[in-house]
XYZ file of C-alpha atoms in Angstrom:
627
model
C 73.235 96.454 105.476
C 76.532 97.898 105.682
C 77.968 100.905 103.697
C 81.055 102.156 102.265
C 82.084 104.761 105.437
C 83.448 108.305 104.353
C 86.346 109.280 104.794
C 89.192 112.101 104.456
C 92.141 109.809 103.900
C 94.344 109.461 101.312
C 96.043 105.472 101.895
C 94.180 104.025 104.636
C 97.191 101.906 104.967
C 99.162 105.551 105.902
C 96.581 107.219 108.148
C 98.748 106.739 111.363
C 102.152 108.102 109.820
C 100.107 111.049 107.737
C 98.215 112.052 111.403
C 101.643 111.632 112.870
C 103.304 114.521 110.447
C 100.590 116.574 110.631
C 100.432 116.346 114.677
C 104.255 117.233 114.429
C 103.850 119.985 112.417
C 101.281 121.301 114.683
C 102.873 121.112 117.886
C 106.304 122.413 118.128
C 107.279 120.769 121.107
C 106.855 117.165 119.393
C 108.819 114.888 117.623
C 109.185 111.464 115.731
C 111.335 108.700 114.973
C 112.420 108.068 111.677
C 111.106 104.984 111.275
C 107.953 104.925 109.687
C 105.940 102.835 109.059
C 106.993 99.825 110.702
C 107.958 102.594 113.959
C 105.669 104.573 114.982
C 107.101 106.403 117.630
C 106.272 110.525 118.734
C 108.304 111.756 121.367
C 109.066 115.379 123.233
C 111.295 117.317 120.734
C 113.420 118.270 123.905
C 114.326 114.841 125.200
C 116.935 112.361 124.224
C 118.181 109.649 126.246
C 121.795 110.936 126.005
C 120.779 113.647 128.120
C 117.397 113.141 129.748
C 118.087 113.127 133.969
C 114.202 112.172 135.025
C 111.505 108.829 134.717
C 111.043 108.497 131.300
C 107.172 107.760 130.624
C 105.956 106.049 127.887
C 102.555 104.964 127.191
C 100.968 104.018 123.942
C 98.491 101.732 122.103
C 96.569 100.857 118.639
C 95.886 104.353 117.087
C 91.977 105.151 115.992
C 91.914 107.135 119.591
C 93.013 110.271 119.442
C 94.169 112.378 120.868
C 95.172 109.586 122.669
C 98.357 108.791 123.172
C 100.754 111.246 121.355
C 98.516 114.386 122.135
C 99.722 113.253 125.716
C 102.957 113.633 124.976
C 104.607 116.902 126.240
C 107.033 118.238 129.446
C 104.645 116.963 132.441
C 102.939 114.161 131.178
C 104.441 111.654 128.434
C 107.671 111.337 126.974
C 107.037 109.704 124.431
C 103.674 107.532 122.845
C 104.215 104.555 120.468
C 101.446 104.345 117.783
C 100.259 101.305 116.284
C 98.441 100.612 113.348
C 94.496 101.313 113.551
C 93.315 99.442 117.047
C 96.551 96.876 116.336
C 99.141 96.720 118.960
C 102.350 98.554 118.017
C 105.216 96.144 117.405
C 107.674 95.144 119.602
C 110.540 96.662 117.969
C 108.481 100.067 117.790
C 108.378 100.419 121.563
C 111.921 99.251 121.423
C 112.732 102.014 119.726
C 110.566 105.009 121.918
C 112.642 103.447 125.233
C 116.148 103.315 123.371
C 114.906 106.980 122.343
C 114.287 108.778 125.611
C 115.604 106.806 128.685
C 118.432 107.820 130.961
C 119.710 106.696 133.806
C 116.529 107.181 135.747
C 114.798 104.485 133.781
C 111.383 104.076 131.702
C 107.673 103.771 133.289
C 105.203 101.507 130.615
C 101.916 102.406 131.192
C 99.690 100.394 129.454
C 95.996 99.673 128.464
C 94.958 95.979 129.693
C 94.782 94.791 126.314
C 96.379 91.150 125.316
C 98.445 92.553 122.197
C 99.032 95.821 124.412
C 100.277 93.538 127.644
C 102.200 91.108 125.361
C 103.944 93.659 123.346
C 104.880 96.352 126.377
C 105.899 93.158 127.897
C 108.178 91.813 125.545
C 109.481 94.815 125.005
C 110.184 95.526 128.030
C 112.559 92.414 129.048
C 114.336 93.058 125.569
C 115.308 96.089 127.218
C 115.884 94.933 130.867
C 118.284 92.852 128.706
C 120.168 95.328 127.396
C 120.483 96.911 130.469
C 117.566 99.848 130.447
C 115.554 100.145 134.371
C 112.365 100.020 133.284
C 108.493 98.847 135.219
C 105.631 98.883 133.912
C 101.525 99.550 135.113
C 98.666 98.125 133.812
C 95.602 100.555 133.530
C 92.686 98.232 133.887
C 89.278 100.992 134.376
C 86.224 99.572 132.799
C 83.612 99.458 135.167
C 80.756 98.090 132.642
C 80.998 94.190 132.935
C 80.825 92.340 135.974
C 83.687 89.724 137.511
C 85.005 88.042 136.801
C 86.092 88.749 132.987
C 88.117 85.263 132.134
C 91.791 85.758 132.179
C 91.556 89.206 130.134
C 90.345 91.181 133.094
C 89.034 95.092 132.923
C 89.831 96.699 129.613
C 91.399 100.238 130.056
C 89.751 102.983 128.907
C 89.615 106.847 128.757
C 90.916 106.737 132.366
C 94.077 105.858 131.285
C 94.493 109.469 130.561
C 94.029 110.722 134.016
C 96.439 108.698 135.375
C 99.212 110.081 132.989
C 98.270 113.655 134.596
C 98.819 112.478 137.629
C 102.479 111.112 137.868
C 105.285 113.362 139.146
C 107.699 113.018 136.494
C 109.158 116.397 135.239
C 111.047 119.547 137.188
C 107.931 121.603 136.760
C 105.569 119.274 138.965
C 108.344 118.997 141.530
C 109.001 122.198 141.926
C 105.561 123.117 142.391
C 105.450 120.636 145.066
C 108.139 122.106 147.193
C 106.879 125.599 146.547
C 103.540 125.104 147.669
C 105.381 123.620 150.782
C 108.059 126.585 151.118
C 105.140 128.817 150.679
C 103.539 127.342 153.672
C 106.574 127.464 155.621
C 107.029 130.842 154.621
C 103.629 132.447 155.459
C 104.312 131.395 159.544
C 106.811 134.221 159.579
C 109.148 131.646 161.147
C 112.015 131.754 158.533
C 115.357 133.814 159.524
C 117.016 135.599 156.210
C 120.080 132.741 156.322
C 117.741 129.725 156.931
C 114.928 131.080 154.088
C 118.236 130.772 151.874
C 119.033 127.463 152.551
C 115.778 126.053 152.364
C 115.670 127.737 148.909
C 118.899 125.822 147.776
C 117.583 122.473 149.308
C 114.216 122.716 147.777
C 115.874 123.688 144.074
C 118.155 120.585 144.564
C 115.344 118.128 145.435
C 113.292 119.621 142.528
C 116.000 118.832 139.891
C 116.769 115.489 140.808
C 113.587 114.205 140.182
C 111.729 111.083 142.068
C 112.602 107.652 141.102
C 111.460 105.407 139.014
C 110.048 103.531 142.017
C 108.289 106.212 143.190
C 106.532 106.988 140.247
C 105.602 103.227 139.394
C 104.159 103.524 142.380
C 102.023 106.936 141.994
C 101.042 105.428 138.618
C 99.470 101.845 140.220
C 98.120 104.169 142.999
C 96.518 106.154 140.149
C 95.112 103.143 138.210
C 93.429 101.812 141.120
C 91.113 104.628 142.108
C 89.631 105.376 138.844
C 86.392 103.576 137.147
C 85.271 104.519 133.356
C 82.088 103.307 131.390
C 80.995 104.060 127.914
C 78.152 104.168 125.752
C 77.717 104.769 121.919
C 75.286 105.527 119.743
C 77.290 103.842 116.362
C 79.696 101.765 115.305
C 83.357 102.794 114.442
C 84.689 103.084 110.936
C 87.792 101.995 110.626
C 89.917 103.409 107.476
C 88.889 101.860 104.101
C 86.211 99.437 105.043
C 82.373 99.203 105.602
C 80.576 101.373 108.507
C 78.623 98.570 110.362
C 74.608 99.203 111.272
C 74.948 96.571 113.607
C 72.744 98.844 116.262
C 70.086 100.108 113.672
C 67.854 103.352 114.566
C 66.892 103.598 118.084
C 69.222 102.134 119.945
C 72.336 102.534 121.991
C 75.168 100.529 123.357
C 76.539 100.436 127.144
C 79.708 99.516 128.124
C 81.332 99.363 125.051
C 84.941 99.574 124.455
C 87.513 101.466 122.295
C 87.877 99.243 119.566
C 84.380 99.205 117.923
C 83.369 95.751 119.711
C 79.947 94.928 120.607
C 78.676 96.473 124.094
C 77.784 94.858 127.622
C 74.139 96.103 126.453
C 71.900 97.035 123.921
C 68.365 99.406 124.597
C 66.372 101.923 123.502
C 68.486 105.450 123.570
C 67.159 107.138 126.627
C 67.379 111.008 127.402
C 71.197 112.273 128.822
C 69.498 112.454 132.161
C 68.671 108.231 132.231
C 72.081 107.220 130.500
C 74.250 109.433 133.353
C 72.196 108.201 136.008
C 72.730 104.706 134.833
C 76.639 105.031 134.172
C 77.422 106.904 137.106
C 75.415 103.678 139.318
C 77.320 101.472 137.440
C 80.985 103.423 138.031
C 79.777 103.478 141.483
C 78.767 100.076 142.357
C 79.528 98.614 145.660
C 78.317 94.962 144.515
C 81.115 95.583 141.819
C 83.336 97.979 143.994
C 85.365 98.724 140.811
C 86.328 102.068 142.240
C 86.934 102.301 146.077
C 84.787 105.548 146.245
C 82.283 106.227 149.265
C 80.039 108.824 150.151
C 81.942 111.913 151.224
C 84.858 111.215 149.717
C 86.043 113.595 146.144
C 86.582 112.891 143.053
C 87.327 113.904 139.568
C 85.125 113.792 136.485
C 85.952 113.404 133.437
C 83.489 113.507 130.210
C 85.199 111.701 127.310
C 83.299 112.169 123.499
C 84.052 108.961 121.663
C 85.124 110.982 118.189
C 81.833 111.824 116.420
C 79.650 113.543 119.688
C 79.212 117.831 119.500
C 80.982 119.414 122.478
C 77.186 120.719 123.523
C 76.066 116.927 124.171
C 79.238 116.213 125.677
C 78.420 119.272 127.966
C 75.294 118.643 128.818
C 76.092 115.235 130.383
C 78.861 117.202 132.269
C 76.127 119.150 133.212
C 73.794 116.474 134.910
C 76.640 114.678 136.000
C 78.172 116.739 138.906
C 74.597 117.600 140.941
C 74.019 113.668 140.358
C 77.551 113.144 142.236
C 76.947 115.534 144.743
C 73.183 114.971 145.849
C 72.745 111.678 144.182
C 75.537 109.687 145.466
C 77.298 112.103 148.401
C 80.585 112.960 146.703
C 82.436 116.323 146.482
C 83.319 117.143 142.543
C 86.692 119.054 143.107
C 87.629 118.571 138.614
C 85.744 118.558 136.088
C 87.225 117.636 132.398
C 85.073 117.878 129.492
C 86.417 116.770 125.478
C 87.407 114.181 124.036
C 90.541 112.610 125.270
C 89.978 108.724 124.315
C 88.561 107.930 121.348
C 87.207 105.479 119.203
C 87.330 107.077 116.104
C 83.853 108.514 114.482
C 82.023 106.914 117.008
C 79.242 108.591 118.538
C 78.594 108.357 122.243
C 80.949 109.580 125.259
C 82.726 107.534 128.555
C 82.530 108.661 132.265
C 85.408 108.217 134.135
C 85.480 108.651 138.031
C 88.743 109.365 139.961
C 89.090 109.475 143.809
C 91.008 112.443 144.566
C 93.165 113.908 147.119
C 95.101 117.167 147.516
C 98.207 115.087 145.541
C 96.193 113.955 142.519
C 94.436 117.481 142.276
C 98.235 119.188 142.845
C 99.738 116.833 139.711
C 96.184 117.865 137.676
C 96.557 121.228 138.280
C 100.637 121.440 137.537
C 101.727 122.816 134.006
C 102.083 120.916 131.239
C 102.788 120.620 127.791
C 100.966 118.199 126.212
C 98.903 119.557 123.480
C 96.026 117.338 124.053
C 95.894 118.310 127.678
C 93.017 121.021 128.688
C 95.530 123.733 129.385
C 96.938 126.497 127.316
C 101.201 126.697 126.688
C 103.211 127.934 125.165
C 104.222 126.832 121.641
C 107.155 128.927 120.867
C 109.676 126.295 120.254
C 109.804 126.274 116.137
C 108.863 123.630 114.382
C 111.369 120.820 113.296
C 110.668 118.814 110.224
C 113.713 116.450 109.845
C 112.301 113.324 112.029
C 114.331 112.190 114.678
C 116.769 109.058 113.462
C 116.121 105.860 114.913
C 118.320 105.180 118.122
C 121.030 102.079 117.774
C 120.327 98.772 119.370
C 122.614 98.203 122.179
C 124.424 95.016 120.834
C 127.766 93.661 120.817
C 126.705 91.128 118.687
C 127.147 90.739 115.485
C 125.259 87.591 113.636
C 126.165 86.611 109.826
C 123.252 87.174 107.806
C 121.124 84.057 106.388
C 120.263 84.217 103.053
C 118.613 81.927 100.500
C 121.074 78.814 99.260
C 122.493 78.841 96.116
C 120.066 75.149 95.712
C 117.294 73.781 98.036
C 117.322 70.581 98.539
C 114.459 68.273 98.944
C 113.614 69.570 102.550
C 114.013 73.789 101.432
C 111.646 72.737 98.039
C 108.619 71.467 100.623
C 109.062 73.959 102.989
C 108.991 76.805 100.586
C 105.747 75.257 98.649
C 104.386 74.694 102.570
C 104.896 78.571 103.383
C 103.590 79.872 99.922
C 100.786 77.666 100.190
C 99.804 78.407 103.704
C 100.723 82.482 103.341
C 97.983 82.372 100.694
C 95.523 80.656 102.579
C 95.320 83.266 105.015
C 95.250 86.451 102.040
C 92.319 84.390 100.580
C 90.729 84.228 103.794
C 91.271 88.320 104.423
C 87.583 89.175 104.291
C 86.069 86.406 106.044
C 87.894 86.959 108.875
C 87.426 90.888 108.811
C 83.622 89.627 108.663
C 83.762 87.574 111.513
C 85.859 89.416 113.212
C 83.711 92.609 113.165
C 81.307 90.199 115.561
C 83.786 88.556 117.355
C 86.450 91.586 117.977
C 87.658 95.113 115.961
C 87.237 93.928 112.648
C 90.777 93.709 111.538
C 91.698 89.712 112.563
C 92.024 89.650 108.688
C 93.657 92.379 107.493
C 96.534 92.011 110.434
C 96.925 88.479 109.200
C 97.274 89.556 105.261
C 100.192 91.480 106.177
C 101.614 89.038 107.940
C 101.293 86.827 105.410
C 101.996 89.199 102.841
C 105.469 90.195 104.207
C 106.486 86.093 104.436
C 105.510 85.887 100.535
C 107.575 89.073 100.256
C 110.655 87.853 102.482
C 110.591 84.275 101.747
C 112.948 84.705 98.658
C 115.624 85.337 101.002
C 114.513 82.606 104.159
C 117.586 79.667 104.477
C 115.315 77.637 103.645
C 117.149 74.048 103.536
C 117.294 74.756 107.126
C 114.143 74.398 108.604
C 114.538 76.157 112.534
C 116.296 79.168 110.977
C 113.779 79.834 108.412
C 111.139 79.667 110.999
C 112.858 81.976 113.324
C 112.898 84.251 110.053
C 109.393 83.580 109.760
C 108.460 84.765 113.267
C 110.951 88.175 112.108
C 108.707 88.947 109.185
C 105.677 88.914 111.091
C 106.751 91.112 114.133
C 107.786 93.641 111.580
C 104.570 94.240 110.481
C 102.407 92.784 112.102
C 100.669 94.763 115.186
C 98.063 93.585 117.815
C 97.532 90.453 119.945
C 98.223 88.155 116.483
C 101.597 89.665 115.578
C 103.155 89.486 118.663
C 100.890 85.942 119.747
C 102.585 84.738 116.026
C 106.541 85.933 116.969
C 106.694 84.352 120.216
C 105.233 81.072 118.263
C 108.084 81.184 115.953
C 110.423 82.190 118.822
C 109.397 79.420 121.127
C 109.424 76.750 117.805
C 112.959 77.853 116.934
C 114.175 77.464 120.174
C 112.800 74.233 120.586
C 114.163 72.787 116.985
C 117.590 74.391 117.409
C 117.821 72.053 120.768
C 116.655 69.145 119.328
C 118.700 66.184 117.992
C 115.182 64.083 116.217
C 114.116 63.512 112.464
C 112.906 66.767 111.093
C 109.170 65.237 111.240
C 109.695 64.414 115.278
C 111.429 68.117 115.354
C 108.599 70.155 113.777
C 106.215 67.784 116.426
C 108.213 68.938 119.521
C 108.795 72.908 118.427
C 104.696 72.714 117.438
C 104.378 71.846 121.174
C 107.150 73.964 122.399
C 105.038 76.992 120.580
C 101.748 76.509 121.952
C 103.206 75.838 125.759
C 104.865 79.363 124.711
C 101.775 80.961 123.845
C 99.583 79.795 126.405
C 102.234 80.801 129.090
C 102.724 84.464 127.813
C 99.010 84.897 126.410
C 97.152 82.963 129.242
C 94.648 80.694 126.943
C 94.472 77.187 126.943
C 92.185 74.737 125.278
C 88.439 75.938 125.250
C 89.210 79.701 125.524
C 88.189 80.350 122.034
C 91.625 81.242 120.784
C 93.769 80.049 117.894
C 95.271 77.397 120.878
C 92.155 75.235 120.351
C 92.643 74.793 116.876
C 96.422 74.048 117.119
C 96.115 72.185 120.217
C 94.349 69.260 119.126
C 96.525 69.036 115.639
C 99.578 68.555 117.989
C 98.017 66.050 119.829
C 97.277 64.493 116.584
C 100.479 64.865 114.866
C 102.379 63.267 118.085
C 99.459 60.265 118.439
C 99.954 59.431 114.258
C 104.313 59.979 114.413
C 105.072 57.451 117.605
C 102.191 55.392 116.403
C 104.694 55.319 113.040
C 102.730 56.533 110.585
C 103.897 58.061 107.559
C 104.614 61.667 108.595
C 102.684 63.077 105.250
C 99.605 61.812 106.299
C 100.470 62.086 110.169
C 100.687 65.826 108.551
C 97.043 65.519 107.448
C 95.525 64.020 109.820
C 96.708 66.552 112.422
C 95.480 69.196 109.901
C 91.716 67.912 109.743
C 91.950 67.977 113.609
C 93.190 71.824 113.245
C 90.059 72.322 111.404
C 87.752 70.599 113.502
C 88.834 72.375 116.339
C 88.714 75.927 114.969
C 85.509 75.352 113.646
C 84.134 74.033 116.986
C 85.008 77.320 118.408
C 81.517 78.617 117.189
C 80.524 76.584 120.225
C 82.723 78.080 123.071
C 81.877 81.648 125.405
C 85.017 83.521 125.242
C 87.981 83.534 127.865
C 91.050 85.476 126.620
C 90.928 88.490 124.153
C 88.034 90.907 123.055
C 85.395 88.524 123.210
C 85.599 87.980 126.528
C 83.679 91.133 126.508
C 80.813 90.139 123.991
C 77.787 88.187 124.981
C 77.637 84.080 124.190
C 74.592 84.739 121.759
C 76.731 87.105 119.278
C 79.651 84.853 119.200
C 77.225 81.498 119.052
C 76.799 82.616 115.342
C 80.483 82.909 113.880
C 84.078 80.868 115.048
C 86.564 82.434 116.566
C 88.485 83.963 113.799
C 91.824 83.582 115.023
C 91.633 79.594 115.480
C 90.287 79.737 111.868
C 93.287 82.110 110.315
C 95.737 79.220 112.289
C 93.230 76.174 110.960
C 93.404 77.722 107.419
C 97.712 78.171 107.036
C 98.109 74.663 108.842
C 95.960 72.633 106.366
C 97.054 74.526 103.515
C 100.374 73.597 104.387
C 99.566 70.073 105.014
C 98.160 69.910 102.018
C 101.517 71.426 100.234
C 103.510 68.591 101.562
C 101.343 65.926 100.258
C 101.172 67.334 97.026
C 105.161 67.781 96.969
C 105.647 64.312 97.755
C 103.162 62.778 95.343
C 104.956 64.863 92.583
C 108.476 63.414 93.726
């Protein structure tokens, strides 16, 4: 039975901008945007892109894991971390916003977790600002060494070694210049150096230090990073996410291996073992050479790192430390040069801790030893720098353009008075579904399919009095506006390039509005299965949609009446959501969970798209039986 979990909240709707002012006023050396809560956005209180002369790096994710990523933000690791809402994606325009913030001529390195709504969303963001003329790249941290190849199209979630890989980037003065120093100090100590020449070098190696490595160069330290460095997880409970139930989904006894970050259900579930068994077993897994995950051998050295998942003491966290490293170095042959013991990545008030493996050389262990500061980091600084309470305004879009706003007609005609009753209807489909998809998504994914959806929904209800709505393609472009304002995570950003791709397709079309909303319907789903990666069969929201395309088309050219072409295509939405119940995941979080969990509930994305396109349906036929 689930229970209420306890919390120390206020709104759980606020916890990310109310941890984000506290953080701030902890940490002198931090800032944020003003632009809560739809941007999220903490940034170095030293940096703006006016004046900023190095690589710009900028990392971020859902939030639920601190300190990850904003206690990573500081002069030698990031520049800046974009929070989204609890395990959600930030938006699109947030990340906007953190590039337009801190980049200079140098450019912007993304580094982000291999999540869908994290790829999507980085992504977008990032040609929105190749666009307008910002150099930016971006790496993919895929380290979860738990489940076997291959993992559909979703590939190896990123986990807590994400946060060794920000270490490990050259991208401030201070890790430069301890660079060259280490190499003038070499120089220096072969008593080869005349007085003139140790001058020069001086003034050469000062120079080089200040101007920083390009953004090339550290793209490429990053991917070098990211592909020597293997994490795996296990938990001893299940997440609570602000304001809903905690799940006993485990029970007494038991424990879960190779979990992610997000609460989802684990590669595994068996009887908890002692520290000893579970280290042994994670380090074997890490390790692998049927997997070979990590390309780590015997002799080579590495770097530990002991991650609590938000709930475990610091003495169990040391005590697997504590096994770990003589299992490394008799066990498996390796040399332990770091060890990092905390919790860096978490998932909330989970209990349970990650392992995470790097292969290290004398550059990696140079960049983890530099100074930084990043609060989060194991390190003491310096925190001197008084505190500033007036948030940071929101940096200007760089736009020449300037569009005439679309507002609501003075009097909708017979096309704006069915498309209005077809929004309202289907907006309130999806509120009324809230909780069942919460439920099924809490077996399925994080929990929060429903609750992402309501505000999307919520925010169309609340914007609709002002859509153009005699004019269908603009008020869906409006539509997809609404949602990526509020709407975080793989649905949000899935939903605005739905709406992008529809308009697009609608605007360029010269065909009744029935044969228009066929073609953008189509035009959408090619979108989303180009940028997302699903297609029929992948247990997405595609396989409910898909078929009521094919349906709609079949019924229109066949020249049936387009309200019950509407229908028809509807019932086939429905049909193929609910047939989801009997597909294995492969796109999204339930890739990751096992075919037996996810035999007993339907996807609940292809449901949430089922439940808006049938209530809409249903809208239209009601408007034109009325007429």
């Amino acid at each position: 039975m689930d229970f209420q979990g306890k919390k120390l909240i206020n709104d759980p709707n606020a916890v990310v901008t109310e941890f984000i002012e506290g953080l701030v006023e902890t940490y002198p050396g931090l800032q944020y945007l003003d632009g809560f809560p739809e941007v999220k956005v903490v940034l170095r209180a030293d940096v703006s892109a006016s004046t900023y002369d190095k690589v710009a790096i900028i990392s971020g994710g859902g939030s639920g894991h601190e300190p990850a990523h904003a206690g990573f933000v500081g002069e030698g690791m990031l520049t800046a971390a974009i929070c989204g809402d609890v395990f959600a994606s930030p938006t699109v325009d947030a990340i906007l916003a953190g590039i337009r913030a801190v980049t200079g001529p140098k450019g912007c390195l993304l580094i982000v977790t291999n999540y869908t709504g994290d790829r999507l969303n980085f992504g977008l963001a990032a040609e929105q600002a190749k666009s307008e003329g910002y150099d930016i790249k971006t790496v993919i941290v895929g380290d979860d060494c738990a489940l076997p190849p291959p993992r559909g199209i979703a590939g190896r979630r990123g986990l807590a070694g994400t946060i060794l890989v920000l270490k490990v980037l050259p991208t401030s003065f201070t890790l430069l210049k301890t660079d060259i120093a280490l190499k003038y100090q070499d120089i220096e100590a072969s008593g080869l150096l005349s007085d003139p020449f140790r001058s020069f070098l001086k003034e050469v190696a000062g120079a080089a230090a200040a101007a920083g490595l390009s953004l090339a160069d550290v793209a490429a330290e990053a991917k070098r990073a990211s592909e020597v460095v293997g994490t795996m997880g296990v938990a001893l409970s299940v997440c609570t996410l602000p304001g809903q139930a905690t799940s006993d989904r485990l029970g007494p006894g038991k424990m879960e291996l190779g979990l992610g970050i997000h609460g989802e259900p684990g590669a595994d579930v068996a009887d908890i073992q002692p520290v000893d068994v579970i280290v042994s077993h994670v380090l074997k897994q890490i390790l692998s050479p049927e997997t070979n995950y990590v390309p780590i051998t015997r002799g080579n050295r590495v770097v530990l790192m002991i991650n609590g998942l938000g709930a475990t003491p610091l003495m169990e966290l040391m005590i697997a430390s504590g096994k770990a490293v003589p299992k490394l170095q008799l066990e498996h042959g390796l040399a332990v040069d770091r060890v990092y013991t905390g919790s860096f990545m978490t998932s909330l008030d989970m209990a349970g801790f990650s392992i995470s493996i790097m292969k290290a050389d004398q550059t990696i262990l140079q960049f983890l030893d530099a100074p930084t500061r990043a609060p989060a980091w194991p390190v003491g600084v310096d925190g001197s720098h008084p505190p500033a309470r007036i948030p940071v305004p929101l940096p200007p879009v760089r736009s020449t353009k300037s569009e005439d706003a679309l507002g609501r007609p003075l009097q909708l005609n017979q096309v704006g008075q069915t498309l209005e009753a077809a929004i309202e209807a289907a907006a309130n489909a999806v509120i009324d579904l809230r909780d069942s998809l919460n439920e099924w998504d809490s077996k399925a994914g994080d929990g929060d399919c429903g609750s992402t959806m309501y505000k999307g929904a919520a925010a169309i209800l609340e914007d609709m009095r002002n859509y153009p709505l005699n004019d269908v393609a603009e008020t869906v472009n409006e539509i997809g506006s609404s949602i990526g304002r509020v709407m975080g995570g793989t649905s949000g950003i899935i939903y605005k390039i739905f709406c992008k791709a529809a308009y697009a397709q609608m605007k360029a079309s010269t065909q009744t509005v029935e044969k228009r909303l066929a073609e953008a319907l189509e035009a959408a789903i090619s979108a989303v299965s180009k940028y997302g990666g699903a297609n029929a069969g992948y247990r997405t929201l595609l396989d409910a949609l898909i078929p009521a395309s094919a349906v709609l088309k079949e019924r229109l050219d066949a020249g049936d009446n387009p309200v019950t072409a509407f229908l028809l295509s509807s019932e086939a939405a429905l049909a193929g959501a609910e047939s989801t119940i009997h597909m294995q995941a492969q796109a999204g979080r339930s890739t990751y969970i096992s075919g037996e969990i996810l035999a007993s509930v339907p996807d609940p994305g292809a449901m949430a798209a089922a439940a808006w396109y049938r209530a809409a349906a249903l809208a239209v036929k009601d408007k034109y039986q009325a007429s």
